[in-house]
N, C-alpha and C. Protein backbone atom coordinates (compact mmCIF):
# COMPACT_ATOMS: atom_id res chain seq x y z
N UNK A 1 -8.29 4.22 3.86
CA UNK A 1 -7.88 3.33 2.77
C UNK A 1 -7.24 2.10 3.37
N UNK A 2 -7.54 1.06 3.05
CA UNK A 2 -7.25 -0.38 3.57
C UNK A 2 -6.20 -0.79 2.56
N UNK A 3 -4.91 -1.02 2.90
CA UNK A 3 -3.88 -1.25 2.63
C UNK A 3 -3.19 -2.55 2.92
N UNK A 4 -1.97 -2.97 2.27
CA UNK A 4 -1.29 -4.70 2.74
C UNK A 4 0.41 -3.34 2.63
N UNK A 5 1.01 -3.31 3.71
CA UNK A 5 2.07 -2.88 4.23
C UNK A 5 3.19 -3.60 3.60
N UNK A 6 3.85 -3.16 2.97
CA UNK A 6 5.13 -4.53 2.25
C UNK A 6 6.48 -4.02 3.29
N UNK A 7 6.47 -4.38 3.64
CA UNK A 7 7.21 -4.44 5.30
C UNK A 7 8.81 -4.97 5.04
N UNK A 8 9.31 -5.49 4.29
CA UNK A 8 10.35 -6.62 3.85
C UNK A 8 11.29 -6.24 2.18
N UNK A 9 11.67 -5.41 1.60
CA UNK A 9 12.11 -4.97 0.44
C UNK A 9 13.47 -5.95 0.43
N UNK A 10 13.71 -6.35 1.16
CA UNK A 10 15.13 -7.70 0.92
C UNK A 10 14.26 -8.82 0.52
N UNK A 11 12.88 -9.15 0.58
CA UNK A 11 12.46 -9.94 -0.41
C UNK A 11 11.66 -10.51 -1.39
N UNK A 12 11.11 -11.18 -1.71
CA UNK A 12 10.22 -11.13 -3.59
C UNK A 12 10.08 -9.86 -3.14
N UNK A 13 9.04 -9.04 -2.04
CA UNK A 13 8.53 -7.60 -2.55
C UNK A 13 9.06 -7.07 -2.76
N UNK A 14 10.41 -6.83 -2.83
CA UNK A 14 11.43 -6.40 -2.73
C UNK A 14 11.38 -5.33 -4.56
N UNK A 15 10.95 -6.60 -5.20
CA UNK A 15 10.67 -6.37 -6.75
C UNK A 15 9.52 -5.68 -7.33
N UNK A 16 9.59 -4.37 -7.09
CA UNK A 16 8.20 -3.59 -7.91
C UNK A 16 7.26 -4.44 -8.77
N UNK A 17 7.77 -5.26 -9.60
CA UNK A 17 7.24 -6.21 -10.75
C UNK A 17 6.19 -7.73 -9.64
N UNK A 18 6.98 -8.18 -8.85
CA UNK A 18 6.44 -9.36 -7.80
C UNK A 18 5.47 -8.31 -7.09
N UNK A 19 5.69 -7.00 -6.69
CA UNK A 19 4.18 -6.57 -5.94
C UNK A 19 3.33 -6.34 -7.45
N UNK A 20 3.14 -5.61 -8.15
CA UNK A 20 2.65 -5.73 -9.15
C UNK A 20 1.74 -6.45 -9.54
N UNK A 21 2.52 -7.86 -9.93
CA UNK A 21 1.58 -9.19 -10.02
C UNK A 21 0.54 -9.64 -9.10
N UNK A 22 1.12 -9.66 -7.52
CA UNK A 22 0.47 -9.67 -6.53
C UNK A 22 -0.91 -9.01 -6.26
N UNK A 23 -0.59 -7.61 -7.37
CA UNK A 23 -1.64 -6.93 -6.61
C UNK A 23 -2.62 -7.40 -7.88
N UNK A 24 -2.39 -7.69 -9.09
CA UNK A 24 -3.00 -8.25 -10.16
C UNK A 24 -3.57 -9.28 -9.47
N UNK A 25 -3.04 -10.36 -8.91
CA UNK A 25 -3.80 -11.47 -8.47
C UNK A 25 -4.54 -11.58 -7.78
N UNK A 26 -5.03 -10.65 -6.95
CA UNK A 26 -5.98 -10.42 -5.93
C UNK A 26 -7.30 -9.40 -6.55
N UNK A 27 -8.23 -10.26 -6.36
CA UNK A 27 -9.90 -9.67 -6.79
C UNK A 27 -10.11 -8.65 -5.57
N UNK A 28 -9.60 -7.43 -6.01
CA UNK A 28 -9.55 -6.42 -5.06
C UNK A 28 -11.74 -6.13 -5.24
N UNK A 29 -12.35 -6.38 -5.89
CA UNK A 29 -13.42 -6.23 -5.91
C UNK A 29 -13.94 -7.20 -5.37
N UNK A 30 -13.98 -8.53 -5.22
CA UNK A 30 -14.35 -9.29 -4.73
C UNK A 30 -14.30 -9.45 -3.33
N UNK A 31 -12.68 -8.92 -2.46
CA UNK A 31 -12.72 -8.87 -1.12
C UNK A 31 -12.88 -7.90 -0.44
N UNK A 32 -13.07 -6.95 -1.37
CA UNK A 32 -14.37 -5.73 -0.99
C UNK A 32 -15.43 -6.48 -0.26
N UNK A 33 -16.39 -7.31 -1.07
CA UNK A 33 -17.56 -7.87 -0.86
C UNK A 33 -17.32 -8.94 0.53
N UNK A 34 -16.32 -9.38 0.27
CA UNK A 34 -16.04 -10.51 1.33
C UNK A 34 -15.91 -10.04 2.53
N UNK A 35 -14.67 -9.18 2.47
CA UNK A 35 -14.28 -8.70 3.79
C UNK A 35 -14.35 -7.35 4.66
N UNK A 36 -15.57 -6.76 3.30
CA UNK A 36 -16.09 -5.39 3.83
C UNK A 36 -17.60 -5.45 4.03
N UNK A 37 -17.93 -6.50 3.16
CA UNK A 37 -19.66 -6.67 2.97
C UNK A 37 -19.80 -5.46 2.05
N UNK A 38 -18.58 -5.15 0.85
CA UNK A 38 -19.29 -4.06 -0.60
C UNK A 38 -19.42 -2.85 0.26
N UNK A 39 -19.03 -2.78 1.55
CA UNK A 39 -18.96 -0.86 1.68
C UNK A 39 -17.70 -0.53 1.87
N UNK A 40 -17.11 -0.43 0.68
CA UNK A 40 -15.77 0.15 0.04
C UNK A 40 -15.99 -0.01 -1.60
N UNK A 41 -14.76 0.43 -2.10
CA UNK A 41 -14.70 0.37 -3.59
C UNK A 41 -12.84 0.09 -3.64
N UNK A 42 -12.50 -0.13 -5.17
CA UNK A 42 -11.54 -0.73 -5.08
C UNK A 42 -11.15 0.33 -5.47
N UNK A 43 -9.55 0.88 -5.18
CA UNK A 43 -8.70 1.93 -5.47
C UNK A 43 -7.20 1.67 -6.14
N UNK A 44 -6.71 2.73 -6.50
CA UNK A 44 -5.58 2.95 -6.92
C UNK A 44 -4.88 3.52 -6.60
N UNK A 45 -5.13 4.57 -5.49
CA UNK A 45 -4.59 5.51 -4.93
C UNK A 45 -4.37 5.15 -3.38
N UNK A 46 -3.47 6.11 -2.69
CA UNK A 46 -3.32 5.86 -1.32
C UNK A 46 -4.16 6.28 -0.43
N UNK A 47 -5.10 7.91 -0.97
CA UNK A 47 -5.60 8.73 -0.36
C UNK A 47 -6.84 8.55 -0.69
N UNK A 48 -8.26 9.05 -0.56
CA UNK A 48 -9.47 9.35 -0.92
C UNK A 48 -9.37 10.69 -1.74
N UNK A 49 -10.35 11.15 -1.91
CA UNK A 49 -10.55 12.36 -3.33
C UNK A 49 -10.84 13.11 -1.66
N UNK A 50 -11.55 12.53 -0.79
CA UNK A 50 -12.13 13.91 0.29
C UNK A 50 -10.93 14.47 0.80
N UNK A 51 -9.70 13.80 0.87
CA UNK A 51 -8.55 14.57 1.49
C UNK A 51 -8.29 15.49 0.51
N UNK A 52 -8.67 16.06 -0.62
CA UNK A 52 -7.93 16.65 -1.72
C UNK A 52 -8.85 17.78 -1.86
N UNK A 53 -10.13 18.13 -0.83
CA UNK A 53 -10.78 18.93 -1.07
C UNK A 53 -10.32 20.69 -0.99
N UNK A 54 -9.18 20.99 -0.54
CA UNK A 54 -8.48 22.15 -0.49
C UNK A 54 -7.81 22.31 -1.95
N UNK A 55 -7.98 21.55 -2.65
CA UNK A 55 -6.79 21.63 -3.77
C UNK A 55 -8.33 22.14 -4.94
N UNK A 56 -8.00 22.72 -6.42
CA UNK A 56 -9.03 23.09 -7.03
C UNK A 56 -9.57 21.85 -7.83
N UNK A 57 -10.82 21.94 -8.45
CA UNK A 57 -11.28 20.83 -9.17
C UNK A 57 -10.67 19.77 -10.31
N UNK A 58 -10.05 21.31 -11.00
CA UNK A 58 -8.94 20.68 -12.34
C UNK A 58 -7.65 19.72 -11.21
N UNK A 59 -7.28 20.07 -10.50
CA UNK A 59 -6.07 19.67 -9.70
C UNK A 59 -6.39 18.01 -9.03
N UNK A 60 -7.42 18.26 -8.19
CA UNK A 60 -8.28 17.10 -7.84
C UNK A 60 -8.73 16.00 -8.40
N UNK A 61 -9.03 16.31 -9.82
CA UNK A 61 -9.83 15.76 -11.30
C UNK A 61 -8.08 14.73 -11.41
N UNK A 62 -7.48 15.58 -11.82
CA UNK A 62 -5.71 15.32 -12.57
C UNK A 62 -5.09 14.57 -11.70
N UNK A 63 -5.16 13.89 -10.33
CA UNK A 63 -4.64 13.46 -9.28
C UNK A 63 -5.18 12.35 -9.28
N UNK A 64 -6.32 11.96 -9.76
CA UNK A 64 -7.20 10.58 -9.63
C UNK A 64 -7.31 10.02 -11.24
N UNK A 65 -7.19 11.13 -11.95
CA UNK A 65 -8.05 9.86 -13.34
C UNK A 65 -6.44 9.33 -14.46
N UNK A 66 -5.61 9.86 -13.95
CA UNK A 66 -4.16 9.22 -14.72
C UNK A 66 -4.11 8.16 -13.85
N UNK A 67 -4.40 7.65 -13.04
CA UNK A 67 -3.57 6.49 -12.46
C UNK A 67 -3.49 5.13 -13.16
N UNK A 68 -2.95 4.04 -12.72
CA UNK A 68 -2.34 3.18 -13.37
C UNK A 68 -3.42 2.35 -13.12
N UNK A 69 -4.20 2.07 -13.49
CA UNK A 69 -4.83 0.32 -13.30
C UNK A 69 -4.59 -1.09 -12.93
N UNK A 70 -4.45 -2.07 -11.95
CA UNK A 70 -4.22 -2.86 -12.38
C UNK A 70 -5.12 -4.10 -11.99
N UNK A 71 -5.82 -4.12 -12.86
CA UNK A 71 -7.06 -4.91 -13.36
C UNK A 71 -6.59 -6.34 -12.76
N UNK A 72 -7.73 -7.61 -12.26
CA UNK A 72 -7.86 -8.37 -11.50
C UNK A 72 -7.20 -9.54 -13.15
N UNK A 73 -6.17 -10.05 -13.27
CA UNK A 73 -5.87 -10.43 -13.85
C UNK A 73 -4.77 -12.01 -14.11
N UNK A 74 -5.25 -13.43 -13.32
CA UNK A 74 -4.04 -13.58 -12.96
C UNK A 74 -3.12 -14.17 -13.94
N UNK A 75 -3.78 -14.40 -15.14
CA UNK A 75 -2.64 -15.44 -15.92
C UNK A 75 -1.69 -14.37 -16.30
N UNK A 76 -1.96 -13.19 -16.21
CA UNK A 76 -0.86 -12.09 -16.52
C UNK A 76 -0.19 -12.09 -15.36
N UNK A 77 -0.46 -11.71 -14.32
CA UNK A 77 0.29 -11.56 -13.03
C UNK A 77 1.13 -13.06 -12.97
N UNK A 78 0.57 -14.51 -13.44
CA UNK A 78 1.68 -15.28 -13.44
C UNK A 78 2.65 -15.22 -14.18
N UNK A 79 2.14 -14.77 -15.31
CA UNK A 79 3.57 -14.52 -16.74
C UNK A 79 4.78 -13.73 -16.03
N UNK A 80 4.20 -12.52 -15.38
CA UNK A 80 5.56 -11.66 -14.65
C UNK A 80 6.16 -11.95 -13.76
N UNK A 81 5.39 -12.98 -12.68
CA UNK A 81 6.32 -14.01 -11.61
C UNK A 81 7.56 -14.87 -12.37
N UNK A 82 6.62 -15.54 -13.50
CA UNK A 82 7.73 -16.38 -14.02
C UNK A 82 8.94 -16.14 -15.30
N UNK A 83 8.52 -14.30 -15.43
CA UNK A 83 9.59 -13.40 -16.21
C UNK A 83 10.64 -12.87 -15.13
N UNK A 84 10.37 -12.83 -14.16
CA UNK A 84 11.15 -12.14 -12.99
C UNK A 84 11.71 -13.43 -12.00
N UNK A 85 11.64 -14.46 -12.37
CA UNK A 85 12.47 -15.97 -11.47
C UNK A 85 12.29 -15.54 -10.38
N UNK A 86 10.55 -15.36 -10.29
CA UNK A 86 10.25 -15.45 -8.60
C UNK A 86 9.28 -16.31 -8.31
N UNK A 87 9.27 -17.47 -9.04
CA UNK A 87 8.52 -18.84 -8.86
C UNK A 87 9.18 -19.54 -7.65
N UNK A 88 7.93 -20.22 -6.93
CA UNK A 88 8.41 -20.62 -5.84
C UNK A 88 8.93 -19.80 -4.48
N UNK A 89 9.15 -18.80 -4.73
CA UNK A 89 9.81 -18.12 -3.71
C UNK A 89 8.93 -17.59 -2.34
N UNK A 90 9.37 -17.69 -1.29
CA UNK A 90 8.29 -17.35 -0.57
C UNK A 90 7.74 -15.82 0.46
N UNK A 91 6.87 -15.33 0.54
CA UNK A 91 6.42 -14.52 1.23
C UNK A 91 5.49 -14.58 2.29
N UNK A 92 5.54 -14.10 3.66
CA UNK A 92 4.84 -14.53 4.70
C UNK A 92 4.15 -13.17 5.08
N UNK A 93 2.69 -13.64 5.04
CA UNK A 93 1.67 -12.49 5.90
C UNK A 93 1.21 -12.88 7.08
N UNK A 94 1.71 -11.60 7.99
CA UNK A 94 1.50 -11.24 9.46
C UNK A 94 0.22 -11.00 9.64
N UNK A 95 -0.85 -11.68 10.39
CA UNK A 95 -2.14 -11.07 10.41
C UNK A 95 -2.60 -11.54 11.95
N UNK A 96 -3.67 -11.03 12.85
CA UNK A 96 -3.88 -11.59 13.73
C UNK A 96 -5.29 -11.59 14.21
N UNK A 97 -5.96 -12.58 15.09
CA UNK A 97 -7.50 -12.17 15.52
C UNK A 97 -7.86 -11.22 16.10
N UNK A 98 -7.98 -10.19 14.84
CA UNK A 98 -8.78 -8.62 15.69
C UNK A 98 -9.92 -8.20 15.01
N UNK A 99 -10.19 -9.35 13.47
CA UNK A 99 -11.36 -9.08 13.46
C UNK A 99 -11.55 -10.10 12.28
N UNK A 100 -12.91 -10.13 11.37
CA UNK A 100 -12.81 -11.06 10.21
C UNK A 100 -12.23 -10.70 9.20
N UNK A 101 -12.17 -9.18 8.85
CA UNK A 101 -11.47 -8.85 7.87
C UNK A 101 -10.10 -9.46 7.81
N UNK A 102 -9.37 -9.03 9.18
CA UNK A 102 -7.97 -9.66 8.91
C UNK A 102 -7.90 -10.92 8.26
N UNK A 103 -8.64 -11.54 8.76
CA UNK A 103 -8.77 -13.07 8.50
C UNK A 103 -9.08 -13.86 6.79
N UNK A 104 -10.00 -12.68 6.25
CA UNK A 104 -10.45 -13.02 5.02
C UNK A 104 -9.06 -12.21 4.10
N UNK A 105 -8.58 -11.35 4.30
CA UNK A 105 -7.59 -10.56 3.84
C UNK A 105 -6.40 -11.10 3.54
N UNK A 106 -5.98 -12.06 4.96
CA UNK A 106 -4.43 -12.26 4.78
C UNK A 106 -4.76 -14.01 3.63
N UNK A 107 -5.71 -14.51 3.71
CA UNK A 107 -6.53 -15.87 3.26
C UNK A 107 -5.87 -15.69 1.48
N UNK A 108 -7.25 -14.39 1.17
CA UNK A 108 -7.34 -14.17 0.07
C UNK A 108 -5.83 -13.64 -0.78
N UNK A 109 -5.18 -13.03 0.15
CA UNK A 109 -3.80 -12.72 -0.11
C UNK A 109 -3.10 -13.58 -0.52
N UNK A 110 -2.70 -14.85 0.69
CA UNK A 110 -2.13 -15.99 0.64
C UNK A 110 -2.32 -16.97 -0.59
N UNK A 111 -3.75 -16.57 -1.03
CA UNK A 111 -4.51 -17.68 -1.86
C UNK A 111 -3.84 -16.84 -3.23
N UNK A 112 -3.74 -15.47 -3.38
CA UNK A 112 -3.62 -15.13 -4.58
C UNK A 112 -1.79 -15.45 -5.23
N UNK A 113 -1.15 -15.16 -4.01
CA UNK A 113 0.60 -15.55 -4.13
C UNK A 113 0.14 -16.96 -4.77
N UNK A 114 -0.05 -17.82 -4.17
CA UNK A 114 0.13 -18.88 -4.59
C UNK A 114 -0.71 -19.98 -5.87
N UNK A 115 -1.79 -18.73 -6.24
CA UNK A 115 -1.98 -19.04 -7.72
C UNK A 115 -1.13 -18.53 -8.94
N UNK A 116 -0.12 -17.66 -8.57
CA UNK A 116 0.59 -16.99 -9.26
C UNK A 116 2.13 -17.74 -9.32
N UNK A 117 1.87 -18.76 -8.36
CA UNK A 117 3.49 -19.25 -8.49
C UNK A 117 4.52 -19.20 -6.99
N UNK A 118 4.14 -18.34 -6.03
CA UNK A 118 4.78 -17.39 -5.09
C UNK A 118 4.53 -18.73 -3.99
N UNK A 119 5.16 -18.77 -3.14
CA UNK A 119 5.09 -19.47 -1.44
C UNK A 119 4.27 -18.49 -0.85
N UNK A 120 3.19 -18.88 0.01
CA UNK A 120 3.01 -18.24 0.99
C UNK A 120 2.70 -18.55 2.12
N UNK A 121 3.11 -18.03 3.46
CA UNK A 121 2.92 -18.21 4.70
C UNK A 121 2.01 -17.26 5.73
N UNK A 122 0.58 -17.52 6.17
CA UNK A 122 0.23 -16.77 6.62
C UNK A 122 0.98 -17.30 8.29
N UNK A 123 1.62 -16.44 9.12
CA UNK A 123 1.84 -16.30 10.50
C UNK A 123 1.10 -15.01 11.38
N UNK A 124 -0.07 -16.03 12.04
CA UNK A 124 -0.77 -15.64 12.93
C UNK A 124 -0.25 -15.00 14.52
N UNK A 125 -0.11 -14.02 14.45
CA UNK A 125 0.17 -13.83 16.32
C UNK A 125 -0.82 -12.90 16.95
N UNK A 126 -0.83 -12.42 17.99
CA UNK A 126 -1.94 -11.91 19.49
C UNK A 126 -1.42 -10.29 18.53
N UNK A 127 -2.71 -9.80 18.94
CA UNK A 127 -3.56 -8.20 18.57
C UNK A 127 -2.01 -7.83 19.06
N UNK A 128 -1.25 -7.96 20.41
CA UNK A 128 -0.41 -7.30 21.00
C UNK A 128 0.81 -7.05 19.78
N UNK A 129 0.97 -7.96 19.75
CA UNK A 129 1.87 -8.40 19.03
C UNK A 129 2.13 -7.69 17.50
N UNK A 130 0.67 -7.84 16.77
CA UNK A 130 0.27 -7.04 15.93
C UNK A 130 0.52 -5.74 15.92
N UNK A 131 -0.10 -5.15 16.80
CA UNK A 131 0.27 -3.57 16.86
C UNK A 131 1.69 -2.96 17.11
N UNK A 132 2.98 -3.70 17.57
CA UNK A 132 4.03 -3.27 17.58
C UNK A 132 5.07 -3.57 16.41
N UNK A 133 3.95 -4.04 15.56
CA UNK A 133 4.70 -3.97 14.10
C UNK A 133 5.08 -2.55 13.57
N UNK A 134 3.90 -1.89 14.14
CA UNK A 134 4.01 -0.32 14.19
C UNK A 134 4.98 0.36 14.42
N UNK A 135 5.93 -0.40 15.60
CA UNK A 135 6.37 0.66 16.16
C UNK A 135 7.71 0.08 16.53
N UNK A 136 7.97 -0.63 16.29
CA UNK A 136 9.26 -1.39 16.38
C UNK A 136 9.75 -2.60 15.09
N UNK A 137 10.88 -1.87 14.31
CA UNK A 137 11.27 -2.73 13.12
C UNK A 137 12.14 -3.70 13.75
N UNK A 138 12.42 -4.42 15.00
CA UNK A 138 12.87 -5.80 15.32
C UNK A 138 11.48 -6.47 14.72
N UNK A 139 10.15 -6.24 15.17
CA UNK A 139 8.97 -7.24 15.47
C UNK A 139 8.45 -7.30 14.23
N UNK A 140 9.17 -6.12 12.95
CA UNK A 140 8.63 -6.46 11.34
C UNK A 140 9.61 -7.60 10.64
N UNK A 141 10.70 -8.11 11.57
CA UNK A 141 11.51 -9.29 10.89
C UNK A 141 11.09 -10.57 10.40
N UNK A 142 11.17 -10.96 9.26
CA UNK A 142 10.29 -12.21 9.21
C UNK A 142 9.16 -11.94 8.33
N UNK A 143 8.35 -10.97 8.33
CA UNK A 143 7.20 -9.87 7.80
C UNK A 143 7.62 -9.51 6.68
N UNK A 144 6.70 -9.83 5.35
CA UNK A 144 6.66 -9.35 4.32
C UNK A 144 5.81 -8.48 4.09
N UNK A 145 4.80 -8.97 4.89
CA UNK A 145 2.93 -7.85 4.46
C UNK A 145 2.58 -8.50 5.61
N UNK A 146 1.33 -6.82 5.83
CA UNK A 146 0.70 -7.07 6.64
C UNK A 146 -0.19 -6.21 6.23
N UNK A 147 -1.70 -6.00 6.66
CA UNK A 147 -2.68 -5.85 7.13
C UNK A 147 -2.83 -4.51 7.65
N UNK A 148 -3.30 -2.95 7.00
CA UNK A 148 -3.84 -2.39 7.92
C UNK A 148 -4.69 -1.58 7.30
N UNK A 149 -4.98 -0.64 7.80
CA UNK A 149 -6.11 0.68 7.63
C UNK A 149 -5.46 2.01 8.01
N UNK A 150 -5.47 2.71 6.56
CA UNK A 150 -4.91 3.77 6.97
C UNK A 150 -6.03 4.93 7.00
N UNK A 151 -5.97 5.87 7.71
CA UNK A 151 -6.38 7.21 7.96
C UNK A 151 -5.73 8.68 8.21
N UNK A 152 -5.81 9.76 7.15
CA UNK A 152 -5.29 10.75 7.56
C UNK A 152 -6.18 12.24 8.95
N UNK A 153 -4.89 12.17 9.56
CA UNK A 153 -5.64 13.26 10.17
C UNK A 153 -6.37 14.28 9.97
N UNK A 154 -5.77 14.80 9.09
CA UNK A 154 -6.30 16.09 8.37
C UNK A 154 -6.57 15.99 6.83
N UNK A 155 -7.17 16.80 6.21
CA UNK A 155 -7.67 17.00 4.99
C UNK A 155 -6.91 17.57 3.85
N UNK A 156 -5.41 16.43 4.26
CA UNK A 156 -4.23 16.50 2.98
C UNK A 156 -3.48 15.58 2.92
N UNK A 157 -3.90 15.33 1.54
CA UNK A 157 -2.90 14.10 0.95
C UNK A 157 -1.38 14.76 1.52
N UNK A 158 -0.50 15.06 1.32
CA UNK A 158 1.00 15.45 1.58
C UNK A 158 1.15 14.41 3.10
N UNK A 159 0.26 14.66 3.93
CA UNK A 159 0.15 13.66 5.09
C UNK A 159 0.57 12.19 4.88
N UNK A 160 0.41 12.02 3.79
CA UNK A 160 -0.01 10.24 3.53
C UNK A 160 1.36 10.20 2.89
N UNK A 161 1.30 11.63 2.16
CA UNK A 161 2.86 11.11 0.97
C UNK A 161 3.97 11.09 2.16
N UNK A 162 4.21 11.92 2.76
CA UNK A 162 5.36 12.23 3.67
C UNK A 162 5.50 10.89 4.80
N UNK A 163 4.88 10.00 4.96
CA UNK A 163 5.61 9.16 6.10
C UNK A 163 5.78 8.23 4.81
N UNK A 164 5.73 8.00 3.61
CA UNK A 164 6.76 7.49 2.19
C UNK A 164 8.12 7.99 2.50
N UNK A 165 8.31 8.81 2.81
CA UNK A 165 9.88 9.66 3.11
C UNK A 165 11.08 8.61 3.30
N UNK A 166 12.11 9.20 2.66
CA UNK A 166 12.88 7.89 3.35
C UNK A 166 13.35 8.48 4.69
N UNK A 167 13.60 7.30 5.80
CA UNK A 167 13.54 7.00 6.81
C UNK A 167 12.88 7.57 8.01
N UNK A 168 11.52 7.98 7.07
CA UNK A 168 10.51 8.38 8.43
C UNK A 168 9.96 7.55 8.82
N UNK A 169 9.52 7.62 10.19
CA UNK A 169 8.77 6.69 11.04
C UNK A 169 8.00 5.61 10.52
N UNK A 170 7.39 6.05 10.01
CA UNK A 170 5.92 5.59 9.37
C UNK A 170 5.88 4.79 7.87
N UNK A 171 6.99 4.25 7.82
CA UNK A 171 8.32 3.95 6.53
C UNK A 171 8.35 2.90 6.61
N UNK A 172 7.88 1.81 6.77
CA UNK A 172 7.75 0.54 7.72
C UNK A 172 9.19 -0.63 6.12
N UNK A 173 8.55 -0.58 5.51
CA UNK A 173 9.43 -1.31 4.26
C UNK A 173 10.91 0.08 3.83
N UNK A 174 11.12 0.55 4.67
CA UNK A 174 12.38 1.63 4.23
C UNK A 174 12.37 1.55 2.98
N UNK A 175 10.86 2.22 2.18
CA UNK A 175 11.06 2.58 0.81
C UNK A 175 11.98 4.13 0.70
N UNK A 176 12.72 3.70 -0.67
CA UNK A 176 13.53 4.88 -0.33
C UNK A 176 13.58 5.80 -2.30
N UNK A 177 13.59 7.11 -2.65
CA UNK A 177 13.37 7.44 -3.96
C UNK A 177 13.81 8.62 -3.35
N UNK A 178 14.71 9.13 -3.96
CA UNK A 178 15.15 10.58 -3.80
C UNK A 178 14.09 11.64 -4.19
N UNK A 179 14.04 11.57 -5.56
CA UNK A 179 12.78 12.39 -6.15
C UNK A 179 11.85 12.68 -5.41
N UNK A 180 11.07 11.51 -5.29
CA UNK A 180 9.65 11.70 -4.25
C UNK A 180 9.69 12.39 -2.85
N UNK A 181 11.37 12.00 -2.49
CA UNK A 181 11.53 13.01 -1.33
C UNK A 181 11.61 14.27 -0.96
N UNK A 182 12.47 14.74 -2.39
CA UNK A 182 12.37 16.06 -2.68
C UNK A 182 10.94 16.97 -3.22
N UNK A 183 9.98 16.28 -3.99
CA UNK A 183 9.07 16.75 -3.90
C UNK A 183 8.30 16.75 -3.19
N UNK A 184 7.77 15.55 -2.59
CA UNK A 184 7.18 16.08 -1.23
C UNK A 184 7.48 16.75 -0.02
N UNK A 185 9.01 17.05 0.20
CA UNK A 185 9.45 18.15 0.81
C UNK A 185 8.94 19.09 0.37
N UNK A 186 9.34 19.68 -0.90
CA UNK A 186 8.84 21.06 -1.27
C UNK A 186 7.28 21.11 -1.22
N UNK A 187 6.72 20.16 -1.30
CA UNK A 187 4.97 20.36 -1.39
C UNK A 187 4.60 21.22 0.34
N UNK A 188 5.08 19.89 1.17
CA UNK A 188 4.77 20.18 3.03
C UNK A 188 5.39 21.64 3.03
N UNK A 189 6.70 22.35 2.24
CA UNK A 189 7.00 23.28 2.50
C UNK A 189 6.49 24.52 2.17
N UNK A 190 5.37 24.52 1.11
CA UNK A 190 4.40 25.32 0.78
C UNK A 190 3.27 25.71 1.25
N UNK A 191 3.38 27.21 1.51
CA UNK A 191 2.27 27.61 1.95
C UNK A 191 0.87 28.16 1.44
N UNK A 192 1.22 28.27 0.02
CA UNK A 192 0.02 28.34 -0.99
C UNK A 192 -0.67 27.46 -1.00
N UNK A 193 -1.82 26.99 -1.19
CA UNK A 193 -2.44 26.31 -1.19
C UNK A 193 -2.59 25.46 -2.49
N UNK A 194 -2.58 26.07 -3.65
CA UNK A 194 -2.66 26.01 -5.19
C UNK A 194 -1.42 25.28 -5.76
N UNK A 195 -0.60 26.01 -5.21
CA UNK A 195 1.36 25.35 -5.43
C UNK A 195 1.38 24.82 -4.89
N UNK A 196 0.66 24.16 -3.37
CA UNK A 196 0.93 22.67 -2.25
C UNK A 196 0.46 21.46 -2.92
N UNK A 197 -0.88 21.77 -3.49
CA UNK A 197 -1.84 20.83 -4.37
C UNK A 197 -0.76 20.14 -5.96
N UNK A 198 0.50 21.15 -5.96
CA UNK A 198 0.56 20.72 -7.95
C UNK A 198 2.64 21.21 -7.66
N UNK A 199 2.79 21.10 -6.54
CA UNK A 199 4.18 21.00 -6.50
C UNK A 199 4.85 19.75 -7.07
N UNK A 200 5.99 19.93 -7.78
CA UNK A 200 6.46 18.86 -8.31
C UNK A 200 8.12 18.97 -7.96
């Protein structure tokens, strides 16, 4: 699943409502086509349905078709920039030459903030550079979004939910929700298979 990392919660992203819009403003179908050449589809979810294949059909079914929509929309996505006094304000995407996607990605990104009202700054640096965004939160300073591709190892969502955790590694924007922590604790802590799939 090809993802934009919100890296920065001290600012606009900071605001559930400013990613929101953001993600409204961007023709997630369109840079499918652009920056995949149409072999992808646009999602809502973090995971694929194939990671969920241990879990039963009803369970699997119930995990994908409630989700939230949010349709390619921008004069709406500007109404909520300029309900939330985050006009003008700016956000900078980290992207670098490692391939065209990056390139059409952080573009189309940049292009969508700023039909919506938002500043944006794309800052370009070396692949090197890039990859220790990973791994060191000095080099995410400055970084609002970035650019990546995620993949799970194995054939379970709980994988994907758990580095959400607050202050696990893999936590890059120190999102933090008690709830979600506690349930996805108890999910990883299950060994049923049936109760891992529908723990709450």
């Amino acid at each position: 699943v090809s993802s934009l990392v919100v890296s920065n919660l001290e600012g606009p992203l900071g605001n559930p409502e400013v990613r929101k819009a953001l993600l409204m403003a961007i023709d997630r179908d369109g840079l499918v086509q652009a920056a995949e050449a149409g072999y992808g589809t646009r999602t809502n979810s973090l995971t694929t349905e194939s990671v969920w294949t241990h879990a039963d059909k009803a369970t699997r079914e119930a995990a994908f078709k409630d989700l939230v929509d949010y349709p390619f929309d921008v004069e709406a996505a500007s109404k909520i920039i300029k309900e939330q006094g985050a006009e003008g304000k700016e956000i900078v995407i980290t992207t670098a030459p490692i391939s065209n996607t990056f390139a059409v990605i952080a573009q189309a990104t940049a292009a969508a903030a700023e039909s919506i009202g938002l500043k944006a700054t794309i800052n370009t640096v070396t692949p090197n550079a890039y990859t220790t965004l990973f791994s060191d939160p000095e080099a995410r300073k400055g970084t609002d979004l970035y650019y990546t591709s995620w993949y799970l190892s194995v054939g379970d969502p709980q994988e994907m939910f758990s580095i959400l955790r607050t202050d696990d590694f893999s936590n890059y924007g120190n999102w933090s929700n008690p709830e979600f922590d506690k349930a996805t604790t108890a999910a990883l802590s299950t060994m049923d298979q049936q109760k891992r799939f529908t723990k709450s």
